[in-house]
Amino acid sequence: MKELLNRLRFHFRRTQFERDLDEELQHHRALQSENQSPIPLGNLTLLKEDTRSMWTFTVVEQLMQDVRYGLRAMAANKLFTTMAVISLALGIGANTAIYSLMDAILLRALPVRDPASLVILNYRSKSDAPVVHSHWGSTYDDPNGGVTSPNFPWAAYEILRDNRSLSSLFAHIGGGRANLVVDGHADLAEVRYVSGQYFTELSVPSAAGRLIGPDDDRVGAPLTAVITNDYWRTRFNANPATIGKVIQINNIPVTIAGVAAPNFFGVAPAQKPAVFLPMAAILQLSDHGRPATFTDKNYYWIEMMGRLKPGVTLAQAQSELAGLFHNFVASTASTDRERADLPHLFLQEGGSGVDGLRRDYAKSLWVLMGMVALILAIACANIANLLLARATARRREMAVRLSLGAGRFRVIRQLLTESLMLALMGAIAGTGVAALGIRALLRLLTNGDDDFSLNVGLDWRVLGFALLVALVTGILFGLAPAIQATRVDVIPALKETRAGQPRRHRTPFNLRQALVVTQVALSLLLVSAAGLFVRSLNQLNSVQLGFNSQNVLLFNLDARQAGYPELAAIRLYAELETRFRRMPGVVAATSSDLPLVGGWMHSTGIEVPGIPKPPDGQRGPQTASAQVGATFFETMRIPIALGRALDARDTTGAPNVAVVNEVFAKKYFPGRSPVGSHFQLGSAKDGVDMEIVGVARNARYNSLKHDIPAVTYVPWAQNPGNRVRGLFFELRTTGDPLLLVNSVGTVVHEVAPQLPVADVTTQQRRIQGTIREERIFARLCAVFGALALLMACIGLYGSMAWTVARRTSEIGIRMALGAQRPGIVWMVLREVFALTAVGLAIGGIAVWQTTSLLKSFLFNLKPTDPVTLAAAVCILLASALVAGYLPARRAARIDPMVALRHE
């Protein structure tokens, strides 16, 4: 212990120790010179080193020496250091930015007690399970085939609560946006319905007041709400008097009971509800609430999470709960078809919460992570090439070190220390690049959505990842050059006339050429991927819409949610549509229950005369439907091919009419005009007889990526489905539609003060939002492809510039013997072309083998698209030749007399 303290004390009193050592050595030297010392001192420097080794930790001392020497070496080679740090900053920064997004979406745990013990309940079926008669929620394609869903009947929740594997089971469901009126001011806010055990089992503290408990989640209990901390601060200025305040939610009074803890937005990290409500309140506050909501065993709607008991594994809980659910769901099947495809329950870890972003972006993030890893590999190859060139220039230095007794491992460690210092400097600069990259990524992801709550930033996990990447890359690009630098013949190297200008000898061309070829191959892979995504996006943008999306303002109004009865809501919508049409700058105005190409779809069964009914349990003819205003086709500029469009005469009390699209006409009335024909819209029990009065040209309905379905347009004023709620209004304007937003708000406030205007955007932005993932991919991949191309060109330029510098004497002799400048240029470009050709050949094989992984991201494009691959090859070849031409031209301008003096 005393020795350890002495060694530690040396680092804090080094100057004093060094002074004492010098005085003692000088004293011994004086005694030796007077022949009073029988022991010769020998080499004083070596003696000092041996003495220091007894005072300090040798490894630490040598590391500090290596660091000091590395700093001096980097200061002496500022251009090399700058290029290396910039390359690493770009590579490490890109990796860190993508990793931070992966951490937030895929890895980060919920801010609750013991998130690792949470589990999520889902079911899986071969197809849309017949036993599911009605559904509120989402279904997803299962990677293993079939479909999955997190939604269950309430009766299943009551049965599954009684188990031996989970300490608790709680339910929740997103309720969409509700109309909130606070002190006479209305706006829309996201709500989430939760069971009484929700906050208790998650152990979420309250910031003020109390949270929802079991007593609140009872039919007939006073309606209470818990608001999020953000909503409390932004809407109520964090006023403590908010607790106990009565607000209106969907025109129903609700008392605010408490405020949730900061940064808690529920168990879905990418969603940001403002209000939590008891599950029982759904009967009064939501359109989905009906008496059968809690009793219908075939109505799948709630989501469930639970917490494992201590010592219980996920597999054990899966076995028990799956059996309970199977018994329940079997009891709800009433036909052989329903029994043939019963849903099966399965559990998944719930520590990161329930998040649709994982389903939407998990695969995409892994692809992006692979791309930025390739960029970092190119950067490593680039710096390794520069280090190889620098190692050749330091042959004489290495020879001197080895001749003076330095061990080969000691020299390698010195060179690796320099590489790691470069990597750490690159990581520090890379954090700045990552911060900018994270901001850009969030802008792409949020697309202006203020309700996006995903917390992406540079926390300790992300910084730790950056440090780990720096250490790995420092070793990767530094190890091979360090080993190569120590493989030097000492005697010939010492005979070299000047440092950095070796005589003729074999050089590590094979390794350097391999690094250049690797850069070209990886760059081709990235440029090809970027080309595929950009071309796929262009394919989507070139899809014919079938209507004019220019200069159309789009917004949503929901009068029913604001408390208007149905007939009053219809009258209000008609009045507003008339007022909008009279606004200055508005060419035409209409409305519909869903926006065109908005990512939504309404589908219903129909009965068409002449088409036989399908067997029991099978799906018959279907149509997508849209309830539209009287001037919809005129405003959206959808041409009418046959008959007439809907107009003002199609109101309540008039015969029920419809306009169908060409797909509908060809599918259900082949070879004849459907105008004047009738069909039944809806089921045999609740269907409405409709007369077809016109056939509209095909227009994109819900997506650019899917085929246009058979579509039926019906006037919402006739309301055949008796379900008119919120409407989207489309205003065609003479200029920028967004300039009319304030005017629209004024008109709505004059007519209905408590009716908020929501989802304000343009038709073009709405369409672009449906291909957001494709746009993100195309932009990011284009940036990554350009970055890879730039790094490959820098690497090729640096390699050829070093080659030309080494062959200065040879080039001088060639020119002195009569070689012409074009021949010298071709001599250099020939090597460039050869290296590039080999890299392109290897990269082409890699592209052919790996781009099939991108098939699901492409639209109307093959992963091995020859046009894209050919364009990528041409771009890389041209860039490589340009990068090689600069040193080739410099070589052709060498003065033979100056070049010969290098020898």
PDB file of C-alpha atoms in Angstrom, residues 64 70 140 264 290 326 409 423 836 869:
ATOM      1  CA  MET A  64       1.898   9.519 -21.390  1.00  0.00           C
ATOM      2  CA  GLY A  70       1.548  11.661 -30.804  1.00  0.00           C
ATOM      3  CA  TYR A 140     -50.132  -5.910 -38.738  1.00  0.00           C
ATOM      4  CA  PHE A 264     -44.352  10.359 -18.865  1.00  0.00           C
ATOM      5  CA  ARG A 290     -71.583   1.637 -26.780  1.00  0.00           C
ATOM      6  CA  HIS A 326     -57.468 -20.336 -26.145  1.00  0.00           C
ATOM      7  CA  PHE A 409       5.737  -4.282 -29.941  1.00  0.00           C
ATOM      8  CA  ALA A 423     -10.048   8.330 -33.528  1.00  0.00           C
ATOM      9  CA  THR A 836     -11.435   1.239 -60.035  1.00  0.00           C
ATOM     10  CA  LEU A 869     -26.529   0.036 -61.425  1.00  0.00           C
TER      11      LEU A 869
END
